[in-house]
Amino acid sequence: MAVLALSDVSKSFGAVRALRGVSLKLEAGEAHALAGENGAGKSTLVKILSGVHRPDTGQILLNGSPVTFGGPADARHAGVAVIYQEPTLFPDLSIVENIFMGRQPRTRFGRIDRAAMAEQTGRLFAGLGVELDPEQAARGLSIADQQLVEIAKALSRDAKVLIMDEPTAALSGNEVARLFGVVKALREQGCAVLFISHRLDEIFELCQRVTTLRDGTPVAEDLIADITPDDLVRRMVGRDLDALYPKQDGVPGEVALEVHRLTREGVFTDVSFRVRRGEIVALAGLVGAGRTEVVRAIFGIDRQDAGWVEVGGRRLRPASPTAAMAAGLALVPEDRRQQGLVMDLSIDRNIALAGLAEVRRGPLISRAAEHARAQDWAVRLRLKFARLSDPVGVLSGGNQQKVVLAKWLARKPSVLIVDEPTRGIDVGTKAEVHRLLSELAVGGMAVLMVSSELPEVLGMADRVLVMHEGRLVAELPRASATEESVMSAATGRTAA
Amino acid sequence: MTALSEATPPGHGGRRLFDRVTRVRELGIVLALAALFGVTGAVNPTFLSFGSIRDILLNSAIVAMLAVGQTLVIVTRNVDLSISSIVGLTGFGGALVLADSPAVPIAVVIAGCVALGVVCGAINGLLVGVAKVPALVATLGTLYAFRGIDYAWAGGRQVNAADMPESFLSLGSRSVLGLPLLALVALIVLLAVGWMLRNLRAGRELYAIGSNPDAAVLAGIQVRRRIMTAFMANGALAGLAGVMWAARFGTVDATVATGKELDVIAAVVVGGVAIFGGSGTVFGAALGALLLTGITSALAVLRVDALAQTAINGALLIAAIVLDRVLALRVAAALRRRRYRDAR
Ligand SMILES: Nc1ncnc2c1ncn2[C@@H]1O[C@H](COP(=O)(O)OP(=O)(O)OP(=O)(O)O)[C@@H](O)[C@H]1O
Ligand SMILES: [Mg+2]
């Protein structure tokens, strides 16, 4: 009998029918994948299983009998542990406190047992190979580190059902391998697992069964052993896909971005490189290698301690994103909720935000121009939405990412920096984003791409720069960049 | 470095620095207090006399207790403006009962005032936690409402010291072990609440709610109930402060404690409690109260005129906040460097 199951569940948000007649069974000792394009309803399903949303119709079955989850606390008591798509940490509290909030171990007198918390966290982190200081506040953690903390939080629960909504979206190979090691062990102990990812190879590695959703409707349930990744893509998008990495070769022009001996004490040291017009340069490395920090400093969000940045031959004023934007730089940040979007603002306004100059008519902003521009990008990126005037916050995770991309691409910058550009984006649109980036490069834009997904790095980049512990350790031209060569540089096994 | 098994785990150096840093905020106020007493005492030694220090402790006891209560609310990303009215209502109510019905035991009057405070706090809690009215608006409303009830009840009447039993008034001036009783009460409340905030689940959950309200819901925290509790505890302390006020000053009418809420919030902020919730301690808040009271007394001793005093208080408040901000940035940079060195 299934530990946790959904029977004929439907859920609507206003006019949007997020789920229609979905049934799903999570069996003990089985890892079940949920596949589907952005906005297919995966996260909605997760939130129903975790008690955040109530189904409009249909039932949740716990060990075969119907239950009603009044809130996340109820689901938790039933033994359901959840990693949500967007991190849900308390920035002011330490990592340990984040992991145990609401269910801290207590001594006999009701006092929180800090020693026990520290000890359990130590064991969890050792198992996952996480090297964060547990007493550190969660504020300022990178997206990947936040995800690792979320993972530790869910795993600390001795759950009967483990639900993971894109836990790996910002992680690189090493962390994913460790996570899978732990999850497989849990599965063998009889835990039921629900796993969501847009990286299909992960689904094929971890899971035994996969349910595919399309526009909220279940279209198939297969045993992983019976299908191929191409079959799965067809079920998700209803057609065959074009090449995932439609890379066109550009002709490198003059240097558009030059980074000279950039150093931020304690974060990265002596980073120098150039990006030419017409080139896509990837910045690869493990989580925590300092890639995001480098691009943040280039764009002027953080102040460097030494070194400088030149755009089109002119030196940038340090620590000034305004100056960077004026010089033609654009940054698609990794953390869309914190840095990329204004969640309460509408989709079209968010897209127009980075290029207000172009939708201005005199001192006023033209709503019509804003709208036309948003409409254009919405179609190009296959944005799934009800109305362009809806707040961005109600979009699915992947669709929010598309809005961030649209916002910066619409500016037509001369140097485009993208940090995890396809984080949480489905396979179909991923190919589209790759095609766009490639086109932009061929059209003379200089593109600097940070990505934790190795195939994306290898498939898209003209050159690969590899970082290890805050230093640039290798530069590999497209021809000699292989999974092997990049990984050995990223793990510090080869010197530059 | 995060993901490499061969890297060494962060050492205790980082931990110790982290501990030190979290205490820095309180430390700063302690230093400011020391400077205040040092300088003022040098100019006018009577400031350091036993009697003068006793007075400062007495004067800060009520504000400190209110600051402790207010901290409970502010860490949840809310605020309670109505406390001055709760103090007024309970202070006047308590005095009236004592004056008109001498048969009622003092302990019962005190308990009654605390209970009345809890009721007022519960009304705030319902408005904010359940009806989801923003705290600033809700408690601004109850600030006027509670004061209105107070006025209506008093009907222009004033209770004088002569009307109240001597045994009650002596509570306001008595000393135990050399400490004024009221200061001792405030100290006990401070230690108890400080312990609970640090060591009980409920306490940590208040911080969680203020730090990220949405995540608090997902973590299964009973947000509504916790916010209710914070407002009710704050109301209880305001009720207790009301009786303390009556005992200390003897003469009470319906205007008691008017405007006090701003002094309290100032003390909390000076004490390093983040106004947007999630961080700060009651110890900081109480020290903030002590500092602000100390400054007022010092300015009086130094014969600064009363109008200038208000301006100086304001300037100090801003200075405290700026200092806090600068300190926080410095500390973040130091931590970053420290972590880097540990990782090498
Ligand atoms: N709170 C909400 N209010 C209104 N619409 C919502 C809300 N939550 C989700 N939706 C809509 O429901 C649909 C399904 O969203 P959901 O987040 O479940 O997609 P998803 O499959 O998780 O996609 P992704 O792969 O991008 O994460 C989307 O069209 C989304 O806009
Ligand atoms: Mg989702």
mmCIF file of N, CA and C in Angstrom, chain A residues 52 72-73 76 84 88-93 97 101-106 110-112 114 129-137 145 174-175 178 264-267 269 286-289 305 468-469 471 491, chain B residues 1-11 14-15 18-19 77 195 197-201 204-205 207-213 215-222 277-279 336-337 339-341 343-344:
data_model
loop_
_atom_site.group_PDB
_atom_site.id
_atom_site.type_symbol
_atom_site.label_atom_id
_atom_site.label_comp_id
_atom_site.label_asym_id
_atom_site.label_seq_id
_atom_site.Cartn_x
_atom_site.Cartn_y
_atom_site.Cartn_z
ATOM 1 N N VAL A 52 0.324 22.912 2.301
ATOM 2 C CA VAL A 52 0.291 24.365 2.064
ATOM 3 C C VAL A 52 -1.014 24.752 1.366
ATOM 4 N N PRO A 72 1.076 23.007 6.978
ATOM 5 C CA PRO A 72 2.344 22.280 6.916
ATOM 6 C C PRO A 72 2.631 21.477 8.186
ATOM 7 N N ALA A 73 2.155 21.969 9.340
ATOM 8 C CA ALA A 73 2.424 21.242 10.579
ATOM 9 C C ALA A 73 1.795 19.848 10.538
ATOM 10 N N ARG A 76 3.750 17.508 8.425
ATOM 11 C CA ARG A 76 4.989 17.171 9.096
ATOM 12 C C ARG A 76 4.768 16.066 10.130
ATOM 13 N N TYR A 84 11.259 22.731 -0.544
ATOM 14 C CA TYR A 84 10.496 23.531 -1.502
ATOM 15 C C TYR A 84 11.408 24.063 -2.586
ATOM 16 N N THR A 88 13.574 28.485 1.973
ATOM 17 C CA THR A 88 12.693 29.045 2.993
ATOM 18 C C THR A 88 13.466 29.201 4.288
ATOM 19 N N LEU A 89 14.593 29.910 4.231
ATOM 20 C CA LEU A 89 15.434 30.020 5.415
ATOM 21 C C LEU A 89 15.129 31.287 6.213
ATOM 22 N N PHE A 90 15.578 31.279 7.469
ATOM 23 C CA PHE A 90 15.474 32.460 8.330
ATOM 24 C C PHE A 90 16.825 33.161 8.322
ATOM 25 N N PRO A 91 16.944 34.296 7.625
ATOM 26 C CA PRO A 91 18.267 34.902 7.434
ATOM 27 C C PRO A 91 18.957 35.303 8.730
ATOM 28 N N ASP A 92 18.203 35.664 9.764
ATOM 29 C CA ASP A 92 18.833 36.147 10.998
ATOM 30 C C ASP A 92 19.316 35.021 11.902
ATOM 31 N N LEU A 93 18.852 33.817 11.631
ATOM 32 C CA LEU A 93 19.186 32.726 12.544
ATOM 33 C C LEU A 93 20.332 31.892 11.991
ATOM 34 N N GLU A 97 20.019 26.521 13.766
ATOM 35 C CA GLU A 97 18.657 26.880 14.166
ATOM 36 C C GLU A 97 17.697 26.725 13.004
ATOM 37 N N MET A 101 14.384 24.450 13.352
ATOM 38 C CA MET A 101 13.327 25.351 13.798
ATOM 39 C C MET A 101 11.981 24.646 13.919
ATOM 40 N N GLY A 102 11.350 24.834 15.072
ATOM 41 C CA GLY A 102 10.015 24.284 15.281
ATOM 42 C C GLY A 102 10.032 22.872 15.834
ATOM 43 N N ARG A 103 11.174 22.220 15.820
ATOM 44 C CA ARG A 103 11.240 20.848 16.352
ATOM 45 C C ARG A 103 12.624 20.581 16.943
ATOM 46 N N GLN A 104 13.122 21.591 17.664
ATOM 47 C CA GLN A 104 14.434 21.454 18.296
ATOM 48 C C GLN A 104 14.391 20.339 19.336
ATOM 49 N N PRO A 105 15.474 19.567 19.434
ATOM 50 C CA PRO A 105 15.538 18.576 20.516
ATOM 51 C C PRO A 105 15.544 19.303 21.858
ATOM 52 N N ARG A 106 14.863 18.729 22.855
ATOM 53 C CA ARG A 106 14.776 19.416 24.149
ATOM 54 C C ARG A 106 15.243 18.523 25.276
ATOM 55 N N GLY A 110 12.385 21.020 29.040
ATOM 56 C CA GLY A 110 11.819 21.830 27.966
ATOM 57 C C GLY A 110 12.813 22.798 27.368
ATOM 58 N N ARG A 111 14.038 22.744 27.857
ATOM 59 C CA ARG A 111 15.051 23.646 27.337
ATOM 60 C C ARG A 111 15.629 23.084 26.031
ATOM 61 N N ILE A 112 15.903 23.960 25.072
ATOM 62 C CA ILE A 112 16.478 23.502 23.810
ATOM 63 C C ILE A 112 17.863 22.923 24.051
ATOM 64 N N ARG A 114 21.095 22.449 22.818
ATOM 65 C CA ARG A 114 21.983 22.930 21.747
ATOM 66 C C ARG A 114 23.075 21.938 21.393
ATOM 67 N N GLY A 129 28.764 15.998 3.009
ATOM 68 C CA GLY A 129 30.007 16.651 2.604
ATOM 69 C C GLY A 129 29.876 18.165 2.572
ATOM 70 N N VAL A 130 29.052 18.717 3.453
ATOM 71 C CA VAL A 130 28.880 20.169 3.506
ATOM 72 C C VAL A 130 29.891 20.751 4.486
ATOM 73 N N GLU A 131 30.551 21.828 4.080
ATOM 74 C CA GLU A 131 31.598 22.389 4.937
ATOM 75 C C GLU A 131 31.214 23.743 5.513
ATOM 76 N N LEU A 132 29.926 24.019 5.632
ATOM 77 C CA LEU A 132 29.514 25.312 6.180
ATOM 78 C C LEU A 132 29.675 25.317 7.698
ATOM 79 N N ASP A 133 29.919 26.508 8.244
ATOM 80 C CA ASP A 133 29.977 26.647 9.690
ATOM 81 C C ASP A 133 28.548 26.698 10.217
ATOM 82 N N PRO A 134 28.134 25.699 11.002
ATOM 83 C CA PRO A 134 26.726 25.619 11.418
ATOM 84 C C PRO A 134 26.273 26.809 12.262
ATOM 85 N N GLU A 135 27.215 27.518 12.885
ATOM 86 C CA GLU A 135 26.827 28.658 13.726
ATOM 87 C C GLU A 135 26.694 29.947 12.921
ATOM 88 N N GLN A 136 27.063 29.878 11.657
ATOM 89 C CA GLN A 136 26.981 31.054 10.793
ATOM 90 C C GLN A 136 25.508 31.394 10.533
ATOM 91 N N ALA A 137 25.209 32.701 10.437
ATOM 92 C CA ALA A 137 23.840 33.084 10.119
ATOM 93 C C ALA A 137 23.540 32.726 8.670
ATOM 94 N N ASP A 145 24.384 27.005 -1.387
ATOM 95 C CA ASP A 145 24.508 26.713 0.040
ATOM 96 C C ASP A 145 23.140 26.691 0.711
ATOM 97 N N ASN A 174 29.376 17.219 -7.925
ATOM 98 C CA ASN A 174 29.818 16.658 -6.655
ATOM 99 C C ASN A 174 28.733 16.624 -5.588
ATOM 100 N N GLU A 175 28.068 17.791 -5.413
ATOM 101 C CA GLU A 175 27.043 17.876 -4.376
ATOM 102 C C GLU A 175 25.872 16.958 -4.719
ATOM 103 N N ARG A 178 26.622 13.413 -3.831
ATOM 104 C CA ARG A 178 26.517 13.166 -2.385
ATOM 105 C C ARG A 178 25.062 13.080 -1.957
ATOM 106 N N ARG A 264 38.770 40.087 -4.075
ATOM 107 C CA ARG A 264 37.948 40.482 -2.942
ATOM 108 C C ARG A 264 38.378 39.595 -1.804
ATOM 109 N N GLU A 265 38.972 40.227 -0.820
ATOM 110 C CA GLU A 265 39.618 39.466 0.238
ATOM 111 C C GLU A 265 38.654 38.479 0.864
ATOM 112 N N GLY A 266 39.105 37.263 0.988
ATOM 113 C CA GLY A 266 38.295 36.246 1.628
ATOM 114 C C GLY A 266 37.321 35.575 0.680
ATOM 115 N N VAL A 267 37.277 36.022 -0.588
ATOM 116 C CA VAL A 267 36.287 35.461 -1.494
ATOM 117 C C VAL A 267 36.940 34.947 -2.772
ATOM 118 N N THR A 269 40.645 35.639 -5.502
ATOM 119 C CA THR A 269 41.946 36.274 -5.554
ATOM 120 C C THR A 269 42.478 36.330 -6.967
ATOM 121 N N LEU A 286 33.178 24.270 -8.846
ATOM 122 C CA LEU A 286 32.264 23.674 -7.876
ATOM 123 C C LEU A 286 31.502 24.769 -7.142
ATOM 124 N N VAL A 287 30.460 24.356 -6.457
ATOM 125 C CA VAL A 287 29.748 25.277 -5.586
ATOM 126 C C VAL A 287 30.727 25.863 -4.568
ATOM 127 N N GLY A 288 30.708 27.171 -4.413
ATOM 128 C CA GLY A 288 31.592 27.794 -3.426
ATOM 129 C C GLY A 288 32.948 28.173 -3.985
ATOM 130 N N ALA A 289 33.163 27.972 -5.294
ATOM 131 C CA ALA A 289 34.467 28.307 -5.874
ATOM 132 C C ALA A 289 34.639 29.810 -6.040
ATOM 133 N N ASP A 305 38.534 44.491 -3.514
ATOM 134 C CA ASP A 305 39.607 45.077 -2.710
ATOM 135 C C ASP A 305 40.779 45.488 -3.594
ATOM 136 N N HIS A 468 38.690 27.439 -8.828
ATOM 137 C CA HIS A 468 38.813 26.511 -7.706
ATOM 138 C C HIS A 468 39.238 27.311 -6.481
ATOM 139 N N GLU A 469 38.430 27.264 -5.432
ATOM 140 C CA GLU A 469 38.715 27.976 -4.184
ATOM 141 C C GLU A 469 39.133 29.418 -4.405
ATOM 142 N N ARG A 471 40.224 31.011 -7.027
ATOM 143 C CA ARG A 471 41.231 31.352 -8.031
ATOM 144 C C ARG A 471 40.856 30.754 -9.371
ATOM 145 N N THR A 491 38.209 20.518 -9.267
ATOM 146 C CA THR A 491 38.458 19.907 -7.977
ATOM 147 C C THR A 491 39.899 20.124 -7.547
ATOM 148 N N MET B 1 35.182 25.948 -1.786
ATOM 149 C CA MET B 1 35.709 25.171 -0.679
ATOM 150 C C MET B 1 34.618 24.409 0.036
ATOM 151 N N THR B 2 33.373 24.824 -0.191
ATOM 152 C CA THR B 2 32.268 24.219 0.527
ATOM 153 C C THR B 2 32.163 22.725 0.303
ATOM 154 N N ALA B 3 32.412 22.330 -0.930
ATOM 155 C CA ALA B 3 32.031 20.980 -1.292
ATOM 156 C C ALA B 3 33.188 19.999 -1.282
ATOM 157 N N LEU B 4 34.342 20.446 -0.859
ATOM 158 C CA LEU B 4 35.490 19.560 -0.950
ATOM 159 C C LEU B 4 35.717 18.803 0.344
ATOM 160 N N SER B 5 35.745 17.478 0.225
ATOM 161 C CA SER B 5 35.897 16.691 1.446
ATOM 162 C C SER B 5 37.285 16.878 2.037
ATOM 163 N N GLU B 6 38.264 17.204 1.180
ATOM 164 C CA GLU B 6 39.622 17.303 1.726
ATOM 165 C C GLU B 6 39.857 18.612 2.481
ATOM 166 N N ALA B 7 38.974 19.590 2.295
ATOM 167 C CA ALA B 7 39.149 20.848 3.020
ATOM 168 C C ALA B 7 38.908 20.617 4.509
ATOM 169 N N THR B 8 39.587 21.412 5.357
ATOM 170 C CA THR B 8 39.399 21.247 6.790
ATOM 171 C C THR B 8 38.100 21.897 7.222
ATOM 172 N N PRO B 9 37.415 21.311 8.203
ATOM 173 C CA PRO B 9 36.191 21.950 8.693
ATOM 174 C C PRO B 9 36.535 23.273 9.376
ATOM 175 N N PRO B 10 35.573 24.209 9.393
ATOM 176 C CA PRO B 10 35.843 25.500 10.001
ATOM 177 C C PRO B 10 36.271 25.335 11.451
ATOM 178 N N GLY B 11 37.284 26.043 11.851
ATOM 179 C CA GLY B 11 37.826 25.856 13.184
ATOM 180 C C GLY B 11 37.028 26.588 14.231
ATOM 181 N N GLY B 14 36.517 30.744 14.103
ATOM 182 C CA GLY B 14 35.343 31.381 13.514
ATOM 183 C C GLY B 14 34.197 31.418 14.507
ATOM 184 N N ARG B 15 34.015 30.327 15.212
ATOM 185 C CA ARG B 15 32.948 30.215 16.182
ATOM 186 C C ARG B 15 33.093 31.271 17.275
ATOM 187 N N PHE B 18 32.411 34.667 16.076
ATOM 188 C CA PHE B 18 30.974 34.812 15.879
ATOM 189 C C PHE B 18 30.288 35.139 17.211
ATOM 190 N N ASP B 19 30.668 34.410 18.247
ATOM 191 C CA ASP B 19 30.088 34.654 19.565
ATOM 192 C C ASP B 19 30.362 36.073 20.030
ATOM 193 N N ARG B 77 8.532 41.170 14.024
ATOM 194 C CA ARG B 77 8.295 42.113 12.940
ATOM 195 C C ARG B 77 6.967 42.862 13.135
ATOM 196 N N TRP B 195 15.966 34.375 29.352
ATOM 197 C CA TRP B 195 16.222 32.933 29.350
ATOM 198 C C TRP B 195 15.235 32.230 28.422
ATOM 199 N N LEU B 197 13.530 33.422 25.864
ATOM 200 C CA LEU B 197 13.737 33.724 24.446
ATOM 201 C C LEU B 197 14.883 32.901 23.870
ATOM 202 N N ARG B 198 15.861 32.622 24.714
ATOM 203 C CA ARG B 198 17.018 31.908 24.208
ATOM 204 C C ARG B 198 16.836 30.392 24.247
ATOM 205 N N ASN B 199 16.122 29.903 25.239
ATOM 206 C CA ASN B 199 16.147 28.468 25.486
ATOM 207 C C ASN B 199 14.851 27.713 25.226
ATOM 208 N N LEU B 200 13.783 28.408 24.951
ATOM 209 C CA LEU B 200 12.534 27.698 24.697
ATOM 210 C C LEU B 200 12.195 27.753 23.215
ATOM 211 N N ARG B 201 11.519 26.711 22.733
ATOM 212 C CA ARG B 201 11.100 26.698 21.339
ATOM 213 C C ARG B 201 10.287 27.940 21.016
ATOM 214 N N ARG B 204 12.482 30.940 20.346
ATOM 215 C CA ARG B 204 13.179 30.930 19.066
ATOM 216 C C ARG B 204 12.191 31.162 17.932
ATOM 217 N N GLU B 205 10.961 30.667 18.117
ATOM 218 C CA GLU B 205 9.983 30.809 17.050
ATOM 219 C C GLU B 205 9.590 32.264 16.835
ATOM 220 N N TYR B 207 11.651 34.737 16.947
ATOM 221 C CA TYR B 207 12.691 35.241 16.045
ATOM 222 C C TYR B 207 12.454 34.749 14.619
ATOM 223 N N ALA B 208 12.081 33.473 14.500
ATOM 224 C CA ALA B 208 11.856 32.906 13.172
ATOM 225 C C ALA B 208 10.744 33.666 12.448
ATOM 226 N N ILE B 209 9.668 33.961 13.180
ATOM 227 C CA ILE B 209 8.534 34.661 12.573
ATOM 228 C C ILE B 209 8.974 36.027 12.058
ATOM 229 N N GLY B 210 9.772 36.732 12.861
ATOM 230 C CA GLY B 210 10.217 38.050 12.438
ATOM 231 C C GLY B 210 11.220 37.996 11.300
ATOM 232 N N SER B 211 11.977 36.902 11.243
ATOM 233 C CA SER B 211 13.039 36.803 10.248
ATOM 234 C C SER B 211 12.491 36.473 8.874
ATOM 235 N N ASN B 212 11.495 35.619 8.796
ATOM 236 C CA ASN B 212 10.881 35.237 7.516
ATOM 237 C C ASN B 212 9.502 34.652 7.784
ATOM 238 N N PRO B 213 8.479 35.500 7.779
ATOM 239 C CA PRO B 213 7.130 35.053 8.161
ATOM 240 C C PRO B 213 6.615 33.912 7.290
ATOM 241 N N ALA B 215 8.349 31.603 5.672
ATOM 242 C CA ALA B 215 9.065 30.369 6.005
ATOM 243 C C ALA B 215 8.597 29.826 7.347
ATOM 244 N N ALA B 216 8.208 30.734 8.258
ATOM 245 C CA ALA B 216 7.730 30.289 9.568
ATOM 246 C C ALA B 216 6.486 29.424 9.404
ATOM 247 N N VAL B 217 5.593 29.825 8.496
ATOM 248 C CA VAL B 217 4.389 29.034 8.246
ATOM 249 C C VAL B 217 4.781 27.657 7.708
ATOM 250 N N LEU B 218 5.718 27.650 6.740
ATOM 251 C CA LEU B 218 6.121 26.379 6.136
ATOM 252 C C LEU B 218 6.824 25.481 7.145
ATOM 253 N N ALA B 219 7.465 26.084 8.158
ATOM 254 C CA ALA B 219 8.147 25.275 9.169
ATOM 255 C C ALA B 219 7.150 24.712 10.180
ATOM 256 N N GLY B 220 5.860 24.993 9.969
ATOM 257 C CA GLY B 220 4.841 24.441 10.854
ATOM 258 C C GLY B 220 4.689 25.209 12.154
ATOM 259 N N ILE B 221 5.234 26.430 12.208
ATOM 260 C CA ILE B 221 5.094 27.238 13.418
ATOM 261 C C ILE B 221 3.677 27.806 13.485
ATOM 262 N N GLN B 222 3.101 27.791 14.679
ATOM 263 C CA GLN B 222 1.760 28.360 14.856
ATOM 264 C C GLN B 222 1.900 29.873 14.954
ATOM 265 N N GLY B 277 12.492 43.171 12.910
ATOM 266 C CA GLY B 277 12.324 41.837 13.454
ATOM 267 C C GLY B 277 13.488 40.890 13.217
ATOM 268 N N GLY B 278 13.438 39.774 13.914
ATOM 269 C CA GLY B 278 14.379 38.701 13.676
ATOM 270 C C GLY B 278 15.633 38.715 14.509
ATOM 271 N N SER B 279 16.035 39.861 15.036
ATOM 272 C CA SER B 279 17.255 39.839 15.840
ATOM 273 C C SER B 279 17.243 40.878 16.951
ATOM 274 N N ARG B 336 34.286 37.692 7.019
ATOM 275 C CA ARG B 336 34.640 37.199 5.686
ATOM 276 C C ARG B 336 36.136 36.900 5.627
ATOM 277 N N ARG B 337 36.934 37.864 6.132
ATOM 278 C CA ARG B 337 38.385 37.668 6.108
ATOM 279 C C ARG B 337 38.761 36.472 6.977
ATOM 280 N N ARG B 339 37.018 33.853 7.831
ATOM 281 C CA ARG B 339 36.645 32.576 7.252
ATOM 282 C C ARG B 339 37.647 32.160 6.181
ATOM 283 N N TYR B 340 38.080 33.172 5.414
ATOM 284 C CA TYR B 340 39.027 32.925 4.347
ATOM 285 C C TYR B 340 40.323 32.376 4.920
ATOM 286 N N ARG B 341 40.798 33.028 5.991
ATOM 287 C CA ARG B 341 42.058 32.587 6.596
ATOM 288 C C ARG B 341 41.916 31.175 7.155
ATOM 289 N N ALA B 343 40.094 28.912 5.968
ATOM 290 C CA ALA B 343 40.016 27.959 4.871
ATOM 291 C C ALA B 343 41.385 27.704 4.239
ATOM 292 N N ARG B 344 42.287 28.661 4.367
ATOM 293 C CA ARG B 344 43.617 28.482 3.760
ATOM 294 C C ARG B 344 44.321 27.302 4.371
#
